[in-house]
Amino acid sequence: MKRAVGFALFAQALICISSIAPVQAQGISPKEFDAVLSENIQWKSFPAFPETVRLAIVVGDPQKPAPFVVRVKVPADAKIMPHSHPEDRIYTVISGVFYIGIGDKYDPAALKAYAPGSVIVLPGNTPHFHWAKSGEYVSQVSAIGPLGLHYIDPANDPRKK
């Protein structure tokens, strides 16, 4: 119980420091042979995303300065408004069609569609946005932490509601 309370306080401090909130402690270690089967992925809400969007930590701990892999599941028609991440990211589309637009204003005309298997490189601090325009999609994000998320317009940040 003490560990859970300590983790909760630690998590609250991280929200203030790096604009993220933990989903789970960590995925499998990037330093040992291991595997995660798709049926064992644990999807959870992520306070920095709209309520219906789910995140799963697959490898590593996104809150540490080390490699991590997360998956993001976005339901049909959900939008993630313009935001940026301090870390460089590599997105791999797992399923559905991944729509991403570059810019600090939400502009549906700026969205580009990427089919399953596509790999997208997003340099750190690049403002961008997403829309699950044609149905649910799952993307996988590989990066070196710590993970951060900053909304361009603070009014779009679900953590502030």
PDB file of N, CA, C and O in Angstrom, residues 11 13-25 46-49 54-72 83-91 124-125 128 140-151 159:
ATOM      1  N   ALA A  11       3.783  10.052  -9.435  1.00  0.00           N
ATOM      2  CA  ALA A  11       3.083  10.278 -10.699  1.00  0.00           C
ATOM      3  C   ALA A  11       2.561  11.712 -10.787  1.00  0.00           C
ATOM      4  O   ALA A  11       2.673  12.355 -11.825  1.00  0.00           O
ATOM      5  N   ALA A  13       3.790  14.303  -9.353  1.00  0.00           N
ATOM      6  CA  ALA A  13       4.937  15.179  -9.570  1.00  0.00           C
ATOM      7  C   ALA A  13       5.373  15.146 -11.025  1.00  0.00           C
ATOM      8  O   ALA A  13       5.704  16.175 -11.612  1.00  0.00           O
ATOM      9  N   LEU A  14       5.347  13.968 -11.640  1.00  0.00           N
ATOM     10  CA  LEU A  14       5.734  13.867 -13.052  1.00  0.00           C
ATOM     11  C   LEU A  14       4.787  14.625 -13.959  1.00  0.00           C
ATOM     12  O   LEU A  14       5.204  15.179 -14.969  1.00  0.00           O
ATOM     13  N   ILE A  15       3.510  14.656 -13.618  1.00  0.00           N
ATOM     14  CA  ILE A  15       2.544  15.417 -14.421  1.00  0.00           C
ATOM     15  C   ILE A  15       2.980  16.874 -14.476  1.00  0.00           C
ATOM     16  O   ILE A  15       2.995  17.496 -15.531  1.00  0.00           O
ATOM     17  N   CYS A  16       3.353  17.402 -13.340  1.00  0.00           N
ATOM     18  CA  CYS A  16       3.779  18.799 -13.293  1.00  0.00           C
ATOM     19  C   CYS A  16       5.093  19.014 -14.027  1.00  0.00           C
ATOM     20  O   CYS A  16       5.280  20.004 -14.706  1.00  0.00           O
ATOM     21  N   ILE A  17       6.015  18.054 -13.886  1.00  0.00           N
ATOM     22  CA  ILE A  17       7.345  18.219 -14.457  1.00  0.00           C
ATOM     23  C   ILE A  17       7.366  17.985 -15.954  1.00  0.00           C
ATOM     24  O   ILE A  17       7.916  18.758 -16.714  1.00  0.00           O
ATOM     25  N   SER A  18       6.758  16.886 -16.400  1.00  0.00           N
ATOM     26  CA  SER A  18       6.931  16.521 -17.812  1.00  0.00           C
ATOM     27  C   SER A  18       5.643  16.445 -18.611  1.00  0.00           C
ATOM     28  O   SER A  18       5.653  15.990 -19.729  1.00  0.00           O
ATOM     29  N   SER A  19       4.545  16.863 -18.036  1.00  0.00           N
ATOM     30  CA  SER A  19       3.267  16.917 -18.746  1.00  0.00           C
ATOM     31  C   SER A  19       2.751  15.559 -19.187  1.00  0.00           C
ATOM     32  O   SER A  19       2.085  15.451 -20.197  1.00  0.00           O
ATOM     33  N   ILE A  20       3.088  14.508 -18.451  1.00  0.00           N
ATOM     34  CA  ILE A  20       2.524  13.201 -18.739  1.00  0.00           C
ATOM     35  C   ILE A  20       1.994  12.613 -17.450  1.00  0.00           C
ATOM     36  O   ILE A  20       2.206  13.146 -16.376  1.00  0.00           O
ATOM     37  N   ALA A  21       1.299  11.499 -17.573  1.00  0.00           N
ATOM     38  CA  ALA A  21       0.834  10.751 -16.404  1.00  0.00           C
ATOM     39  C   ALA A  21       1.033   9.282 -16.706  1.00  0.00           C
ATOM     40  O   ALA A  21       0.855   8.837 -17.823  1.00  0.00           O
ATOM     41  N   PRO A  22       1.421   8.497 -15.706  1.00  0.00           N
ATOM     42  CA  PRO A  22       1.710   7.092 -15.960  1.00  0.00           C
ATOM     43  C   PRO A  22       0.460   6.284 -16.247  1.00  0.00           C
ATOM     44  O   PRO A  22      -0.624   6.606 -15.795  1.00  0.00           O
ATOM     45  N   VAL A  23       0.642   5.239 -17.012  1.00  0.00           N
ATOM     46  CA  VAL A  23      -0.434   4.299 -17.285  1.00  0.00           C
ATOM     47  C   VAL A  23      -0.189   3.033 -16.488  1.00  0.00           C
ATOM     48  O   VAL A  23      -1.044   2.526 -15.818  1.00  0.00           O
ATOM     49  N   GLN A  24       1.009   2.524 -16.584  1.00  0.00           N
ATOM     50  CA  GLN A  24       1.439   1.396 -15.775  1.00  0.00           C
ATOM     51  C   GLN A  24       2.926   1.594 -15.564  1.00  0.00           C
ATOM     52  O   GLN A  24       3.539   2.400 -16.245  1.00  0.00           O
ATOM     53  N   ALA A  25       3.508   0.887 -14.631  1.00  0.00           N
ATOM     54  CA  ALA A  25       4.906   1.125 -14.289  1.00  0.00           C
ATOM     55  C   ALA A  25       5.829   0.950 -15.488  1.00  0.00           C
ATOM     56  O   ALA A  25       6.624   1.821 -15.775  1.00  0.00           O
ATOM     57  N   PHE A  46      -5.189   7.036 -20.731  1.00  0.00           N
ATOM     58  CA  PHE A  46      -4.005   7.867 -20.561  1.00  0.00           C
ATOM     59  C   PHE A  46      -4.508   9.292 -20.382  1.00  0.00           C
ATOM     60  O   PHE A  46      -5.120   9.847 -21.298  1.00  0.00           O
ATOM     61  N   PRO A  47      -4.317   9.889 -19.219  1.00  0.00           N
ATOM     62  CA  PRO A  47      -4.926  11.197 -18.936  1.00  0.00           C
ATOM     63  C   PRO A  47      -4.616  12.293 -19.948  1.00  0.00           C
ATOM     64  O   PRO A  47      -5.386  13.232 -20.093  1.00  0.00           O
ATOM     65  N   ALA A  48      -3.517  12.184 -20.676  1.00  0.00           N
ATOM     66  CA  ALA A  48      -3.164  13.225 -21.648  1.00  0.00           C
ATOM     67  C   ALA A  48      -3.894  13.075 -22.976  1.00  0.00           C
ATOM     68  O   ALA A  48      -3.784  13.934 -23.843  1.00  0.00           O
ATOM     69  N   PHE A  49      -4.640  11.976 -23.134  1.00  0.00           N
ATOM     70  CA  PHE A  49      -5.400  11.732 -24.364  1.00  0.00           C
ATOM     71  C   PHE A  49      -6.893  11.845 -24.089  1.00  0.00           C
ATOM     72  O   PHE A  49      -7.333  11.700 -22.942  1.00  0.00           O
ATOM     73  N   ARG A  54      -6.773   4.705 -25.881  1.00  0.00           N
ATOM     74  CA  ARG A  54      -6.090   3.798 -24.960  1.00  0.00           C
ATOM     75  C   ARG A  54      -4.610   3.706 -25.307  1.00  0.00           C
ATOM     76  O   ARG A  54      -4.220   3.834 -26.467  1.00  0.00           O
ATOM     77  N   LEU A  55      -3.809   3.454 -24.285  1.00  0.00           N
ATOM     78  CA  LEU A  55      -2.371   3.333 -24.446  1.00  0.00           C
ATOM     79  C   LEU A  55      -1.909   2.063 -23.739  1.00  0.00           C
ATOM     80  O   LEU A  55      -2.456   1.695 -22.704  1.00  0.00           O
ATOM     81  N   ALA A  56      -0.909   1.414 -24.295  1.00  0.00           N
ATOM     82  CA  ALA A  56      -0.304   0.241 -23.673  1.00  0.00           C
ATOM     83  C   ALA A  56       1.208   0.408 -23.685  1.00  0.00           C
ATOM     84  O   ALA A  56       1.794   0.733 -24.723  1.00  0.00           O
ATOM     85  N   ILE A  57       1.824   0.212 -22.542  1.00  0.00           N
ATOM     86  CA  ILE A  57       3.283   0.238 -22.468  1.00  0.00           C
ATOM     87  C   ILE A  57       3.755  -1.178 -22.769  1.00  0.00           C
ATOM     88  O   ILE A  57       3.393  -2.124 -22.072  1.00  0.00           O
ATOM     89  N   VAL A  58       4.548  -1.324 -23.814  1.00  0.00           N
ATOM     90  CA  VAL A  58       4.976  -2.637 -24.277  1.00  0.00           C
ATOM     91  C   VAL A  58       6.406  -2.945 -23.825  1.00  0.00           C
ATOM     92  O   VAL A  58       6.687  -4.026 -23.319  1.00  0.00           O
ATOM     93  N   VAL A  59       7.315  -1.994 -24.015  1.00  0.00           N
ATOM     94  CA  VAL A  59       8.721  -2.202 -23.664  1.00  0.00           C
ATOM     95  C   VAL A  59       9.219  -0.994 -22.890  1.00  0.00           C
ATOM     96  O   VAL A  59       8.962   0.149 -23.270  1.00  0.00           O
ATOM     97  N   GLY A  60       9.947  -1.258 -21.823  1.00  0.00           N
ATOM     98  CA  GLY A  60      10.589  -0.192 -21.072  1.00  0.00           C
ATOM     99  C   GLY A  60       9.643   0.608 -20.214  1.00  0.00           C
ATOM    100  O   GLY A  60       8.490   0.232 -19.987  1.00  0.00           O
ATOM    101  N   ASP A  61      10.134   1.724 -19.742  1.00  0.00           N
ATOM    102  CA  ASP A  61       9.386   2.647 -18.891  1.00  0.00           C
ATOM    103  C   ASP A  61       9.479   4.027 -19.530  1.00  0.00           C
ATOM    104  O   ASP A  61      10.545   4.653 -19.504  1.00  0.00           O
ATOM    105  N   PRO A  62       8.374   4.514 -20.113  1.00  0.00           N
ATOM    106  CA  PRO A  62       8.412   5.799 -20.829  1.00  0.00           C
ATOM    107  C   PRO A  62       8.786   7.001 -19.964  1.00  0.00           C
ATOM    108  O   PRO A  62       9.063   8.063 -20.481  1.00  0.00           O
ATOM    109  N   GLN A  63       8.793   6.822 -18.649  1.00  0.00           N
ATOM    110  CA  GLN A  63       9.127   7.937 -17.769  1.00  0.00           C
ATOM    111  C   GLN A  63      10.619   8.034 -17.487  1.00  0.00           C
ATOM    112  O   GLN A  63      11.066   8.963 -16.827  1.00  0.00           O
ATOM    113  N   LYS A  64      11.390   7.079 -18.015  1.00  0.00           N
ATOM    114  CA  LYS A  64      12.825   7.074 -17.777  1.00  0.00           C
ATOM    115  C   LYS A  64      13.577   7.474 -19.051  1.00  0.00           C
ATOM    116  O   LYS A  64      13.060   7.319 -20.147  1.00  0.00           O
ATOM    117  N   PRO A  65      14.800   7.957 -18.901  1.00  0.00           N
ATOM    118  CA  PRO A  65      15.606   8.319 -20.079  1.00  0.00           C
ATOM    119  C   PRO A  65      16.214   7.073 -20.716  1.00  0.00           C
ATOM    120  O   PRO A  65      17.421   6.839 -20.643  1.00  0.00           O
ATOM    121  N   ALA A  66      15.361   6.286 -21.328  1.00  0.00           N
ATOM    122  CA  ALA A  66      15.773   5.012 -21.920  1.00  0.00           C
ATOM    123  C   ALA A  66      14.793   4.661 -23.042  1.00  0.00           C
ATOM    124  O   ALA A  66      13.720   5.265 -23.147  1.00  0.00           O
ATOM    125  N   PRO A  67      15.139   3.675 -23.866  1.00  0.00           N
ATOM    126  CA  PRO A  67      14.217   3.273 -24.942  1.00  0.00           C
ATOM    127  C   PRO A  67      12.885   2.769 -24.380  1.00  0.00           C
ATOM    128  O   PRO A  67      12.843   2.130 -23.322  1.00  0.00           O
ATOM    129  N   PHE A  68      11.814   3.070 -25.111  1.00  0.00           N
ATOM    130  CA  PHE A  68      10.496   2.541 -24.765  1.00  0.00           C
ATOM    131  C   PHE A  68       9.698   2.304 -26.035  1.00  0.00           C
ATOM    132  O   PHE A  68       9.995   2.874 -27.086  1.00  0.00           O
ATOM    133  N   VAL A  69       8.681   1.452 -25.909  1.00  0.00           N
ATOM    134  CA  VAL A  69       7.723   1.204 -26.988  1.00  0.00           C
ATOM    135  C   VAL A  69       6.341   1.220 -26.355  1.00  0.00           C
ATOM    136  O   VAL A  69       6.091   0.532 -25.361  1.00  0.00           O
ATOM    137  N   VAL A  70       5.451   2.028 -26.911  1.00  0.00           N
ATOM    138  CA  VAL A  70       4.049   2.046 -26.482  1.00  0.00           C
ATOM    139  C   VAL A  70       3.176   1.846 -27.709  1.00  0.00           C
ATOM    140  O   VAL A  70       3.614   2.071 -28.846  1.00  0.00           O
ATOM    141  N   ARG A  71       1.959   1.403 -27.466  1.00  0.00           N
ATOM    142  CA  ARG A  71       0.958   1.350 -28.532  1.00  0.00           C
ATOM    143  C   ARG A  71      -0.194   2.253 -28.142  1.00  0.00           C
ATOM    144  O   ARG A  71      -0.534   2.371 -26.966  1.00  0.00           O
ATOM    145  N   VAL A  72      -0.782   2.871 -29.156  1.00  0.00           N
ATOM    146  CA  VAL A  72      -1.905   3.773 -28.953  1.00  0.00           C
ATOM    147  C   VAL A  72      -3.061   3.282 -29.809  1.00  0.00           C
ATOM    148  O   VAL A  72      -2.891   3.061 -31.014  1.00  0.00           O
ATOM    149  N   HIS A  83      -0.431  18.973 -30.727  1.00  0.00           N
ATOM    150  CA  HIS A  83       0.442  18.791 -29.572  1.00  0.00           C
ATOM    151  C   HIS A  83       1.844  18.472 -30.076  1.00  0.00           C
ATOM    152  O   HIS A  83       2.056  18.301 -31.269  1.00  0.00           O
ATOM    153  N   SER A  84       2.774  18.394 -29.148  1.00  0.00           N
ATOM    154  CA  SER A  84       4.137  17.998 -29.493  1.00  0.00           C
ATOM    155  C   SER A  84       4.703  17.129 -28.382  1.00  0.00           C
ATOM    156  O   SER A  84       4.154  17.078 -27.278  1.00  0.00           O
ATOM    157  N   HIS A  85       5.790  16.454 -28.708  1.00  0.00           N
ATOM    158  CA  HIS A  85       6.516  15.615 -27.758  1.00  0.00           C
ATOM    159  C   HIS A  85       7.972  16.062 -27.804  1.00  0.00           C
ATOM    160  O   HIS A  85       8.502  16.320 -28.884  1.00  0.00           O
ATOM    161  N   PRO A  86       8.654  16.129 -26.667  1.00  0.00           N
ATOM    162  CA  PRO A  86      10.055  16.537 -26.713  1.00  0.00           C
ATOM    163  C   PRO A  86      10.957  15.483 -27.348  1.00  0.00           C
ATOM    164  O   PRO A  86      11.993  15.814 -27.907  1.00  0.00           O
ATOM    165  N   GLU A  87      10.535  14.224 -27.305  1.00  0.00           N
ATOM    166  CA  GLU A  87      11.378  13.142 -27.818  1.00  0.00           C
ATOM    167  C   GLU A  87      11.112  12.879 -29.297  1.00  0.00           C
ATOM    168  O   GLU A  87       9.997  13.059 -29.780  1.00  0.00           O
ATOM    169  N   ASP A  88      12.158  12.463 -30.016  1.00  0.00           N
ATOM    170  CA  ASP A  88      12.010  11.982 -31.389  1.00  0.00           C
ATOM    171  C   ASP A  88      11.215  10.688 -31.325  1.00  0.00           C
ATOM    172  O   ASP A  88      11.412   9.878 -30.413  1.00  0.00           O
ATOM    173  N   ARG A  89      10.328  10.471 -32.320  1.00  0.00           N
ATOM    174  CA  ARG A  89       9.482   9.282 -32.304  1.00  0.00           C
ATOM    175  C   ARG A  89       9.494   8.580 -33.648  1.00  0.00           C
ATOM    176  O   ARG A  89       9.604   9.222 -34.683  1.00  0.00           O
ATOM    177  N   ILE A  90       9.314   7.269 -33.573  1.00  0.00           N
ATOM    178  CA  ILE A  90       9.098   6.464 -34.771  1.00  0.00           C
ATOM    179  C   ILE A  90       7.766   5.760 -34.581  1.00  0.00           C
ATOM    180  O   ILE A  90       7.581   5.007 -33.620  1.00  0.00           O
ATOM    181  N   TYR A  91       6.814   6.063 -35.468  1.00  0.00           N
ATOM    182  CA  TYR A  91       5.486   5.442 -35.431  1.00  0.00           C
ATOM    183  C   TYR A  91       5.453   4.301 -36.439  1.00  0.00           C
ATOM    184  O   TYR A  91       5.932   4.459 -37.564  1.00  0.00           O
ATOM    185  N   GLY A 124      11.365  15.319 -32.542  1.00  0.00           N
ATOM    186  CA  GLY A 124      10.887  15.947 -31.312  1.00  0.00           C
ATOM    187  C   GLY A 124      10.470  17.388 -31.539  1.00  0.00           C
ATOM    188  O   GLY A 124      10.991  18.072 -32.417  1.00  0.00           O
ATOM    189  N   ASN A 125       9.500  17.829 -30.741  1.00  0.00           N
ATOM    190  CA  ASN A 125       8.987  19.203 -30.743  1.00  0.00           C
ATOM    191  C   ASN A 125       8.307  19.603 -32.050  1.00  0.00           C
ATOM    192  O   ASN A 125       8.188  20.794 -32.342  1.00  0.00           O
ATOM    193  N   HIS A 128       1.821  18.482 -34.145  1.00  0.00           N
ATOM    194  CA  HIS A 128       1.063  17.580 -35.019  1.00  0.00           C
ATOM    195  C   HIS A 128      -0.277  17.245 -34.376  1.00  0.00           C
ATOM    196  O   HIS A 128      -0.526  17.573 -33.215  1.00  0.00           O
ATOM    197  N   GLN A 140       2.143   2.071 -33.106  1.00  0.00           N
ATOM    198  CA  GLN A 140       3.183   1.742 -32.139  1.00  0.00           C
ATOM    199  C   GLN A 140       4.215   2.853 -32.192  1.00  0.00           C
ATOM    200  O   GLN A 140       4.622   3.277 -33.273  1.00  0.00           O
ATOM    201  N   VAL A 141       4.616   3.329 -31.012  1.00  0.00           N
ATOM    202  CA  VAL A 141       5.575   4.420 -30.916  1.00  0.00           C
ATOM    203  C   VAL A 141       6.846   3.897 -30.262  1.00  0.00           C
ATOM    204  O   VAL A 141       6.793   3.316 -29.174  1.00  0.00           O
ATOM    205  N   SER A 142       7.972   4.106 -30.929  1.00  0.00           N
ATOM    206  CA  SER A 142       9.288   3.774 -30.379  1.00  0.00           C
ATOM    207  C   SER A 142      10.032   5.084 -30.169  1.00  0.00           C
ATOM    208  O   SER A 142      10.023   5.956 -31.049  1.00  0.00           O
ATOM    209  N   ALA A 143      10.652   5.218 -28.999  1.00  0.00           N
ATOM    210  CA  ALA A 143      11.369   6.456 -28.701  1.00  0.00           C
ATOM    211  C   ALA A 143      12.315   6.228 -27.534  1.00  0.00           C
ATOM    212  O   ALA A 143      12.337   5.145 -26.940  1.00  0.00           O
ATOM    213  N   ILE A 144      13.040   7.262 -27.200  1.00  0.00           N
ATOM    214  CA  ILE A 144      13.861   7.265 -25.992  1.00  0.00           C
ATOM    215  C   ILE A 144      13.255   8.308 -25.068  1.00  0.00           C
ATOM    216  O   ILE A 144      13.076   9.469 -25.453  1.00  0.00           O
ATOM    217  N   GLY A 145      12.887   7.875 -23.871  1.00  0.00           N
ATOM    218  CA  GLY A 145      12.189   8.718 -22.913  1.00  0.00           C
ATOM    219  C   GLY A 145      13.103   9.749 -22.266  1.00  0.00           C
ATOM    220  O   GLY A 145      14.288   9.823 -22.570  1.00  0.00           O
ATOM    221  N   PRO A 146      12.487  10.514 -21.408  1.00  0.00           N
ATOM    222  CA  PRO A 146      11.115  10.364 -20.961  1.00  0.00           C
ATOM    223  C   PRO A 146      10.100  10.911 -21.955  1.00  0.00           C
ATOM    224  O   PRO A 146      10.356  11.870 -22.659  1.00  0.00           O
ATOM    225  N   LEU A 147       8.945  10.235 -21.989  1.00  0.00           N
ATOM    226  CA  LEU A 147       7.825  10.637 -22.830  1.00  0.00           C
ATOM    227  C   LEU A 147       7.264  11.946 -22.297  1.00  0.00           C
ATOM    228  O   LEU A 147       7.129  12.128 -21.092  1.00  0.00           O
ATOM    229  N   GLY A 148       6.937  12.844 -23.201  1.00  0.00           N
ATOM    230  CA  GLY A 148       6.302  14.099 -22.826  1.00  0.00           C
ATOM    231  C   GLY A 148       5.213  14.430 -23.830  1.00  0.00           C
ATOM    232  O   GLY A 148       5.252  13.962 -24.968  1.00  0.00           O
ATOM    233  N   LEU A 149       4.235  15.187 -23.427  1.00  0.00           N
ATOM    234  CA  LEU A 149       3.154  15.589 -24.318  1.00  0.00           C
ATOM    235  C   LEU A 149       2.687  16.975 -23.912  1.00  0.00           C
ATOM    236  O   LEU A 149       2.289  17.182 -22.769  1.00  0.00           O
ATOM    237  N   HIS A 150       2.771  17.908 -24.857  1.00  0.00           N
ATOM    238  CA  HIS A 150       2.391  19.299 -24.616  1.00  0.00           C
ATOM    239  C   HIS A 150       1.379  19.722 -25.679  1.00  0.00           C
ATOM    240  O   HIS A 150       1.686  19.683 -26.883  1.00  0.00           O
ATOM    241  N   TYR A 151       0.173  20.102 -25.245  1.00  0.00           N
ATOM    242  CA  TYR A 151      -0.829  20.602 -26.184  1.00  0.00           C
ATOM    243  C   TYR A 151      -0.508  22.044 -26.538  1.00  0.00           C
ATOM    244  O   TYR A 151      -0.187  22.858 -25.667  1.00  0.00           O
ATOM    245  N   ARG A 159      -6.146  16.756 -19.415  1.00  0.00           N
ATOM    246  CA  ARG A 159      -5.720  16.786 -18.012  1.00  0.00           C
ATOM    247  C   ARG A 159      -6.192  18.041 -17.309  1.00  0.00           C
ATOM    248  O   ARG A 159      -6.206  18.095 -16.077  1.00  0.00           O
TER     249      ARG A 159
END
